[in-house]
PDB file of N, CA and C in Angstrom:
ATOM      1  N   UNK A   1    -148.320 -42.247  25.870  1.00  0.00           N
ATOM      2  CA  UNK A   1    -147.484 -41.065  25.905  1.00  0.00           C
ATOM      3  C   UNK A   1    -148.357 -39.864  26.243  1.00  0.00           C
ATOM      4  N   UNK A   2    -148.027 -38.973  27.059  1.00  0.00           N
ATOM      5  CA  UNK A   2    -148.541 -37.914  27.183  1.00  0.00           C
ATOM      6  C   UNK A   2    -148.846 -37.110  25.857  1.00  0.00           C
ATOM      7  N   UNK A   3    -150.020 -35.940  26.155  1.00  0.00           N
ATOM      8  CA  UNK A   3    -149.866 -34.558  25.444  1.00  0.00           C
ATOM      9  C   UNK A   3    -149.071 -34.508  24.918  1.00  0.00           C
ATOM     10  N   UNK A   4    -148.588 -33.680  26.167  1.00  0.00           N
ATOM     11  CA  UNK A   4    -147.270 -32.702  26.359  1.00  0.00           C
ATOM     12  C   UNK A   4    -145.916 -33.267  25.459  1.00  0.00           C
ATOM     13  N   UNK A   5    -146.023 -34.162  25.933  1.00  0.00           N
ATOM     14  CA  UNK A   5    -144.855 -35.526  24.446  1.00  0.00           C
ATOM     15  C   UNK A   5    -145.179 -35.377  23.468  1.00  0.00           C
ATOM     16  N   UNK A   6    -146.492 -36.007  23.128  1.00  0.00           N
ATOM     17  CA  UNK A   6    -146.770 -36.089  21.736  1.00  0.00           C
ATOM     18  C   UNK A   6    -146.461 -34.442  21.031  1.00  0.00           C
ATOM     19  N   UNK A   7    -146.736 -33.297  21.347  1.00  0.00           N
ATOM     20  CA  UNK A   7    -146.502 -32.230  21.253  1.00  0.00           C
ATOM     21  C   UNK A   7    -145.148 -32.043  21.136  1.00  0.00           C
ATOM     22  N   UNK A   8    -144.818 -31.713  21.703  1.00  0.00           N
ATOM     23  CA  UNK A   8    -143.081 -31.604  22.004  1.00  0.00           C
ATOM     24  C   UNK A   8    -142.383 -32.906  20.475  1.00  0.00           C
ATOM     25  N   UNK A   9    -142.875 -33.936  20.309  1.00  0.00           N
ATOM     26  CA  UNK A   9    -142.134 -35.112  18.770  1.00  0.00           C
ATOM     27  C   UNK A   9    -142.912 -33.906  18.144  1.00  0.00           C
ATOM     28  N   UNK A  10    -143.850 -33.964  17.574  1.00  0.00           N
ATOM     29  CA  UNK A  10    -144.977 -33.212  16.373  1.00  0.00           C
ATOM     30  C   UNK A  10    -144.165 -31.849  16.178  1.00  0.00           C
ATOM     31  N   UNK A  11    -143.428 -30.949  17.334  1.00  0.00           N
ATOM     32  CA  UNK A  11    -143.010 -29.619  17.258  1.00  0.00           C
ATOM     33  C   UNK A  11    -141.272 -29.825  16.557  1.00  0.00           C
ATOM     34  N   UNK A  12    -140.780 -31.218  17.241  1.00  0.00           N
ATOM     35  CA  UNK A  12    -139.757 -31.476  15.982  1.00  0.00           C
ATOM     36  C   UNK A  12    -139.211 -32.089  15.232  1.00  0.00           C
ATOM     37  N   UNK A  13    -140.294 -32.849  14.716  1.00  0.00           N
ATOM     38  CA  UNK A  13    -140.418 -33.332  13.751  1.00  0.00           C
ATOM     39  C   UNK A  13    -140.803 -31.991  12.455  1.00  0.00           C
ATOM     40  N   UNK A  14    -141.777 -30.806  12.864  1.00  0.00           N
ATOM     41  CA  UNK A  14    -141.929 -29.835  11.752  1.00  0.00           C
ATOM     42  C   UNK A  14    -140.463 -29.226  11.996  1.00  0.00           C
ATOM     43  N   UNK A  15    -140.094 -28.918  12.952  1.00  0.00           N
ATOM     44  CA  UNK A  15    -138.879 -27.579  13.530  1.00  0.00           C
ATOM     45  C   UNK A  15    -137.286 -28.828  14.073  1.00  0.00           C
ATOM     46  N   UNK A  16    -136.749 -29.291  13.199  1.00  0.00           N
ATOM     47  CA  UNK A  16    -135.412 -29.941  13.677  1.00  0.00           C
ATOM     48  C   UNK A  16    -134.848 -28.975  13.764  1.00  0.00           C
ATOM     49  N   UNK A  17    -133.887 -29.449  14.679  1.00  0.00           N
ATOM     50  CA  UNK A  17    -132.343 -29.064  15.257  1.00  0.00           C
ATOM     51  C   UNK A  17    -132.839 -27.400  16.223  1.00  0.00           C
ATOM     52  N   UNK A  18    -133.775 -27.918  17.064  1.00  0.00           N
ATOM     53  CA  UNK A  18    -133.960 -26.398  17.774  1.00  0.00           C
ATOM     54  C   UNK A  18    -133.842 -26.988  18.689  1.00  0.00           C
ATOM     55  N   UNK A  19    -133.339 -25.822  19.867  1.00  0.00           N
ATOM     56  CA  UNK A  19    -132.878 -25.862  21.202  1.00  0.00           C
ATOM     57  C   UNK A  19    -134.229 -25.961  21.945  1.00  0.00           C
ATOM     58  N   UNK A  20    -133.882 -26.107  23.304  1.00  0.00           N
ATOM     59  CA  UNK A  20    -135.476 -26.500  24.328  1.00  0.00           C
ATOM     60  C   UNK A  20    -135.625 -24.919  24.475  1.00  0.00           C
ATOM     61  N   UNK A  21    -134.849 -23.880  24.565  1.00  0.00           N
ATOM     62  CA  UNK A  21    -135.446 -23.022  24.748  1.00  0.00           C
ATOM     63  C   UNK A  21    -136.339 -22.559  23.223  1.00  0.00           C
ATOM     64  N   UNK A  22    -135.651 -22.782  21.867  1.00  0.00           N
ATOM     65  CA  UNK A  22    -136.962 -22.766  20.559  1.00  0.00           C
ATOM     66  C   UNK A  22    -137.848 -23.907  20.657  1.00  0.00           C
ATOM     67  N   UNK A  23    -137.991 -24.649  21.355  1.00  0.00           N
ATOM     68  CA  UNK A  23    -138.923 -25.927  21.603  1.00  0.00           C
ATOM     69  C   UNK A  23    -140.064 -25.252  22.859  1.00  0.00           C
ATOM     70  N   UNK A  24    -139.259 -24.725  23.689  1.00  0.00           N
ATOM     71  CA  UNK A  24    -140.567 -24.118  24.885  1.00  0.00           C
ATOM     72  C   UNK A  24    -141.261 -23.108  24.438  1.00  0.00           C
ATOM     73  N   UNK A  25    -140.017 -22.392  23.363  1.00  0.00           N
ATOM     74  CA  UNK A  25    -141.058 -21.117  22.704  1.00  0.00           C
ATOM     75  C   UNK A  25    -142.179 -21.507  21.522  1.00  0.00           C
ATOM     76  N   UNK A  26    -141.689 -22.840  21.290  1.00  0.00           N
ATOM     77  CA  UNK A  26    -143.025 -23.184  19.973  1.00  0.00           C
ATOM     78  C   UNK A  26    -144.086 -23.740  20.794  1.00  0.00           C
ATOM     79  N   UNK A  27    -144.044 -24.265  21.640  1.00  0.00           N
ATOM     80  CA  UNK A  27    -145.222 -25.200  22.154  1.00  0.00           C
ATOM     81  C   UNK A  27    -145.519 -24.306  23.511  1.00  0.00           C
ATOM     82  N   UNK A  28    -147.059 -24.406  23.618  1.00  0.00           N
ATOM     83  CA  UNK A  28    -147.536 -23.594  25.105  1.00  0.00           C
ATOM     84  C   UNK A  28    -148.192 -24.173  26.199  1.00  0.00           C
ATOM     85  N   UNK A  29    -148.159 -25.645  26.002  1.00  0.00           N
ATOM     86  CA  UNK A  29    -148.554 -26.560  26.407  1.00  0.00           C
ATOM     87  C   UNK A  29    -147.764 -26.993  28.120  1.00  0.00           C
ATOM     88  N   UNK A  30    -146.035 -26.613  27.393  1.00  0.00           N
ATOM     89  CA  UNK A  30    -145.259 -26.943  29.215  1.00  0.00           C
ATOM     90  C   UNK A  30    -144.918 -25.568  29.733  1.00  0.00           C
ATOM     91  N   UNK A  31    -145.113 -25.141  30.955  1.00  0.00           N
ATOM     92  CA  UNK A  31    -144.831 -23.796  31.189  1.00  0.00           C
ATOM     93  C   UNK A  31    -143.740 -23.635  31.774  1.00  0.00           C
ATOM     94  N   UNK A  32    -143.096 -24.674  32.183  1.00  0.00           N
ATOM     95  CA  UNK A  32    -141.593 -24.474  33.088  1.00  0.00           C
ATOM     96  C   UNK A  32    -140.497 -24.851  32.088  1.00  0.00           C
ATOM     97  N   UNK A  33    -139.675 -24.164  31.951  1.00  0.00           N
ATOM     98  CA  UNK A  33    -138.486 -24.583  30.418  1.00  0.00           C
ATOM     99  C   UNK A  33    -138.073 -25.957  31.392  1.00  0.00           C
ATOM    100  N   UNK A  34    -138.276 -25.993  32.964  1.00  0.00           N
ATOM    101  CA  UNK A  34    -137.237 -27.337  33.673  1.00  0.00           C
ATOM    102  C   UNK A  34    -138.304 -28.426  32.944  1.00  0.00           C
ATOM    103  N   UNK A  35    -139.317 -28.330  33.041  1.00  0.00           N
ATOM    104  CA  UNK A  35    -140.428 -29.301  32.648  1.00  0.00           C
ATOM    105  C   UNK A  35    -140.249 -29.750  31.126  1.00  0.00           C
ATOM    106  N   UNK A  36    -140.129 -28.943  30.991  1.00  0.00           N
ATOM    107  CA  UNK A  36    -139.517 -29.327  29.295  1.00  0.00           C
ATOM    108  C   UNK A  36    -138.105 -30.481  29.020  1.00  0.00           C
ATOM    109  N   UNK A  37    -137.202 -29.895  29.632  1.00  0.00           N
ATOM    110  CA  UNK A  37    -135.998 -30.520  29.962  1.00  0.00           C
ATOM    111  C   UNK A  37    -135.891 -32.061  30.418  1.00  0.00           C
ATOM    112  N   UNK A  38    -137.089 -31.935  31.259  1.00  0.00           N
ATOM    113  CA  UNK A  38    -137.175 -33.247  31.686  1.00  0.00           C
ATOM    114  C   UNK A  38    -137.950 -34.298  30.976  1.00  0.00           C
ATOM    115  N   UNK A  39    -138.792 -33.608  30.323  1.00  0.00           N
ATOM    116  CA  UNK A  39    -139.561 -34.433  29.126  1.00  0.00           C
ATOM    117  C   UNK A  39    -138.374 -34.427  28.151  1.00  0.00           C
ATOM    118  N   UNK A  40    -137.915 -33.603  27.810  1.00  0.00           N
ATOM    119  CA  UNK A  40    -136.943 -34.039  26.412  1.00  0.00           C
ATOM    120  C   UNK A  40    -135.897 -35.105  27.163  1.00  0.00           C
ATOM    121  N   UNK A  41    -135.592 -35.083  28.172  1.00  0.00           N
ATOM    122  CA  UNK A  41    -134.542 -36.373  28.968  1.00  0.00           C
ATOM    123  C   UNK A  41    -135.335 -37.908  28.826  1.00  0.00           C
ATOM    124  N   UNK A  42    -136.743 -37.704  28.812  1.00  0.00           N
ATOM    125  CA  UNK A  42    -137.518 -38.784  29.100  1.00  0.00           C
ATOM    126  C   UNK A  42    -137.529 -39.557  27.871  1.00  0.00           C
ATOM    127  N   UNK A  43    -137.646 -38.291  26.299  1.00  0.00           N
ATOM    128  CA  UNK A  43    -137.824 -38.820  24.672  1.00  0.00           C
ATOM    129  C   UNK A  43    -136.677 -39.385  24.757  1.00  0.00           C
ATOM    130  N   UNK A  44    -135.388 -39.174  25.232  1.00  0.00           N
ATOM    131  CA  UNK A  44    -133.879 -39.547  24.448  1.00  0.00           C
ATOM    132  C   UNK A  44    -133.728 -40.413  24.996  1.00  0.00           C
ATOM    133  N   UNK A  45    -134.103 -41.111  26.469  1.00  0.00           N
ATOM    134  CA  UNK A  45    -134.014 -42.782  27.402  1.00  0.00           C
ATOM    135  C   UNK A  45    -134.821 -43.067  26.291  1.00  0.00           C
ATOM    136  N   UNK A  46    -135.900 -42.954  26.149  1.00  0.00           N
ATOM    137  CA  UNK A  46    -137.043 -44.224  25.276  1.00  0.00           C
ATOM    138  C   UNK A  46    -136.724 -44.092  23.659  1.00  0.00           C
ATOM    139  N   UNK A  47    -135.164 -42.952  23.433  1.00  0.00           N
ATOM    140  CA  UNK A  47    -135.047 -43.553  21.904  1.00  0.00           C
ATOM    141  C   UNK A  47    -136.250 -42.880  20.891  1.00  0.00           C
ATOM    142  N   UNK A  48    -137.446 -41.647  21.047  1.00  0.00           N
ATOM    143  CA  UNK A  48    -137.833 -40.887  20.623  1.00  0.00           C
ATOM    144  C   UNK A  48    -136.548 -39.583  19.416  1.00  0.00           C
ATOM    145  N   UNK A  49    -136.077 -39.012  20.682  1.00  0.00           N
ATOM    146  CA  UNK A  49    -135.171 -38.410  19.923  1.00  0.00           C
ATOM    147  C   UNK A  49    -133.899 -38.135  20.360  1.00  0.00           C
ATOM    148  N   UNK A  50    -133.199 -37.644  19.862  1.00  0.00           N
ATOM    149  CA  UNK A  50    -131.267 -37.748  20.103  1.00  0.00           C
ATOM    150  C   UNK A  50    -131.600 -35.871  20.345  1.00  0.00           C
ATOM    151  N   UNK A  51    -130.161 -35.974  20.732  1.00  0.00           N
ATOM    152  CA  UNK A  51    -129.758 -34.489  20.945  1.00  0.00           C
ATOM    153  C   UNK A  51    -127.894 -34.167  20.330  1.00  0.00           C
ATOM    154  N   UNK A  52    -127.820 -33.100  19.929  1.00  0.00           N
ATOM    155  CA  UNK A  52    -126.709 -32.787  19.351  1.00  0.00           C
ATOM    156  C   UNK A  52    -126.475 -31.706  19.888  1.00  0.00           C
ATOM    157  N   UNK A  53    -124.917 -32.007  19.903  1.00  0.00           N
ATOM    158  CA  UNK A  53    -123.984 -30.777  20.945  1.00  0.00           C
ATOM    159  C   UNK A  53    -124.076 -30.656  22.385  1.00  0.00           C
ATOM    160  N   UNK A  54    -123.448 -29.487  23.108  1.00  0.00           N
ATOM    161  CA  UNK A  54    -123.168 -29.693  24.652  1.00  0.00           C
ATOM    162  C   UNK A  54    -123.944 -28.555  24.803  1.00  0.00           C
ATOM    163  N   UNK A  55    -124.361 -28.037  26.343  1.00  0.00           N
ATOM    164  CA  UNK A  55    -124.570 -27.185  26.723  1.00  0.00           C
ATOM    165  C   UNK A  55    -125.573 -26.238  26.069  1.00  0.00           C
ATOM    166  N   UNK A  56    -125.285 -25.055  26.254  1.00  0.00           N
ATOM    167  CA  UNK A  56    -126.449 -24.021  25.105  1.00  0.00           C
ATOM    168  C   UNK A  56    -126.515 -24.379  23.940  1.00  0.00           C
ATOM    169  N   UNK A  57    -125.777 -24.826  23.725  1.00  0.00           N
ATOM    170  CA  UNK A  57    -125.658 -25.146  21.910  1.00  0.00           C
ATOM    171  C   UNK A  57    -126.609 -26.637  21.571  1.00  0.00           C
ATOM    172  N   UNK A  58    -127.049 -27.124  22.285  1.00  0.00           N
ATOM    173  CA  UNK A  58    -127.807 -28.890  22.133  1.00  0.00           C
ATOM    174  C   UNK A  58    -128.929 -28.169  21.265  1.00  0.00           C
ATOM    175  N   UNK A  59    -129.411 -29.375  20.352  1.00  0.00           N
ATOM    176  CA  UNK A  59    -130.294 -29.090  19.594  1.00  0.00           C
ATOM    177  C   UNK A  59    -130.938 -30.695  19.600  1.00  0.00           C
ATOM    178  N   UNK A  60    -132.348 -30.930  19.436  1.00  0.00           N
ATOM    179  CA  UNK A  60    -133.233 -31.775  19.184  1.00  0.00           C
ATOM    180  C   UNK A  60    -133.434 -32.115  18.058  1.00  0.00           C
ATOM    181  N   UNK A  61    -133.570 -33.981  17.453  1.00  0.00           N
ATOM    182  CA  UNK A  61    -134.105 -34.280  16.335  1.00  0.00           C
ATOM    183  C   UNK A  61    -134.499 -35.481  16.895  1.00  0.00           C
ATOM    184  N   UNK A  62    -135.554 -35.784  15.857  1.00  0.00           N
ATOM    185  CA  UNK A  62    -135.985 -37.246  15.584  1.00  0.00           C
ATOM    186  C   UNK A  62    -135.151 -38.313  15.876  1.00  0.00           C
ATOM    187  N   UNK A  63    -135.396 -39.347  16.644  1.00  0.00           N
ATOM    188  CA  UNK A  63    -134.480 -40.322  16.541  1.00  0.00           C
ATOM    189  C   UNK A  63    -134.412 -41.231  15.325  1.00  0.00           C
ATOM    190  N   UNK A  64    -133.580 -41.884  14.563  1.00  0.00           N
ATOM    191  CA  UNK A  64    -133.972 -42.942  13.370  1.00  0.00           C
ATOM    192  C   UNK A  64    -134.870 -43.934  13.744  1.00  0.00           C
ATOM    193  N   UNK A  65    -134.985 -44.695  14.477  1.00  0.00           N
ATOM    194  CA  UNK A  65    -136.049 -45.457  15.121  1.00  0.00           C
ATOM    195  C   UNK A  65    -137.256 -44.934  15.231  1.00  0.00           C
ATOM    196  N   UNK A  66    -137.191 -43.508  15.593  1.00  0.00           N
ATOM    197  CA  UNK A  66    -138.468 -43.189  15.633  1.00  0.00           C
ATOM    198  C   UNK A  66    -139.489 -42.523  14.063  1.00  0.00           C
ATOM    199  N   UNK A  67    -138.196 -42.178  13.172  1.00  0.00           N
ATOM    200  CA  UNK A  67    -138.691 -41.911  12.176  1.00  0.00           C
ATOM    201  C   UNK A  67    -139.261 -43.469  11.094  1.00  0.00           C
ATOM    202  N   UNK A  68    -138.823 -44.747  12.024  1.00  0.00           N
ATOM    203  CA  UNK A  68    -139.354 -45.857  11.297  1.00  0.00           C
ATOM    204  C   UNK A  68    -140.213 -46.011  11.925  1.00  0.00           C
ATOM    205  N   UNK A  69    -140.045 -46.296  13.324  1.00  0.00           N
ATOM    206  CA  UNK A  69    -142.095 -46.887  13.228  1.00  0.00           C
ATOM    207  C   UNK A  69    -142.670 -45.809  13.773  1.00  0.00           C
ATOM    208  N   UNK A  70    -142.526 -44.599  13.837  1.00  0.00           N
ATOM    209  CA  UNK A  70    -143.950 -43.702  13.880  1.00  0.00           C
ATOM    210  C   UNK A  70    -145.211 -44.228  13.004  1.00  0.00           C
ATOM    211  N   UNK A  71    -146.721 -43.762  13.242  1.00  0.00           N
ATOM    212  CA  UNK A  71    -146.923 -44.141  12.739  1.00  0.00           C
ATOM    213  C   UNK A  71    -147.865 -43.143  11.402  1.00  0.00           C
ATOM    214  N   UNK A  72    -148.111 -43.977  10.295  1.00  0.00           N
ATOM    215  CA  UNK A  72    -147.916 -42.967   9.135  1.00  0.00           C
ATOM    216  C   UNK A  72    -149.565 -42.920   8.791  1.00  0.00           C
ATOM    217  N   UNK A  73    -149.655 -41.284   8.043  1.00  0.00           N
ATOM    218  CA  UNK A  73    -151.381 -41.441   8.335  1.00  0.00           C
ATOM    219  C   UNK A  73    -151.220 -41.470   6.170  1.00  0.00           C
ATOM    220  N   UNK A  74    -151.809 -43.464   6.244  1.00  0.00           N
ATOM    221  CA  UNK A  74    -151.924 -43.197   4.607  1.00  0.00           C
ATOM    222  C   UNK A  74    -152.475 -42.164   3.867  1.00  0.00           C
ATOM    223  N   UNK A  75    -153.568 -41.817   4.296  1.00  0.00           N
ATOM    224  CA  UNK A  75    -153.770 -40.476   3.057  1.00  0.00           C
ATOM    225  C   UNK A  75    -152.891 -39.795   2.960  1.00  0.00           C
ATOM    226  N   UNK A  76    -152.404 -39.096   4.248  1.00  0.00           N
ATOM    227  CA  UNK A  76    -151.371 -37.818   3.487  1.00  0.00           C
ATOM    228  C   UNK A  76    -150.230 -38.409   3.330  1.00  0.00           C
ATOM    229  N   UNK A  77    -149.585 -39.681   3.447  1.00  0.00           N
ATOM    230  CA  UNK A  77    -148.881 -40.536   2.767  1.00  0.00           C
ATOM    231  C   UNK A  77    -148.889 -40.118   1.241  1.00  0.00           C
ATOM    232  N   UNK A  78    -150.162 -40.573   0.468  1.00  0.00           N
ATOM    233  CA  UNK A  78    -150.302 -40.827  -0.857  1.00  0.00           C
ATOM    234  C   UNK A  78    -150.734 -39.668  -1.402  1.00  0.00           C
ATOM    235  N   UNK A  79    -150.445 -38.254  -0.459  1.00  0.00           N
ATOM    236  CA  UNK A  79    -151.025 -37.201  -1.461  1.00  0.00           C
ATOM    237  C   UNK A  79    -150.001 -36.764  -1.695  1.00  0.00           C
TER     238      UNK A  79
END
């Protein structure tokens, strides 16, 4: 997986249910909001993450699949 991916899960996984335009504004990594768009099209084919609602209103989360096998860092697991 790219960066730019891994970045973009990590940004919402801390920040659910934000739009790509609060997703382009947290991360500085993609500079074109289209570039963004198309990476978030790329997470929701491979089942990364879902999207909720139509139009301006869509918001990004975790997919359930992805909140099972991500993978988990035991220490901060057990702290």
């Amino acid at each position: 997986m790219k960066g730019s991916s891994t970045e973009i899960l990590k940004f919402i996984k801390e920040h659910p249910l934000q739009s790509s335009k609060e997703i382009h504004e947290g991360i500085k990594s993609v500079r074109a909001n289209s570039t963004l768009k198309r990476q978030l099209t790329k997470l929701i084919d491979g089942n990364f993450i879902e999207s909720e609602g139509k139009g301006k209103g869509t918001k990004y989360l975790l997919s359930p699949l992805y909140n099972l096998l991500y993978d988990v860092d035991i220490e901060q697991y057990l702290e």
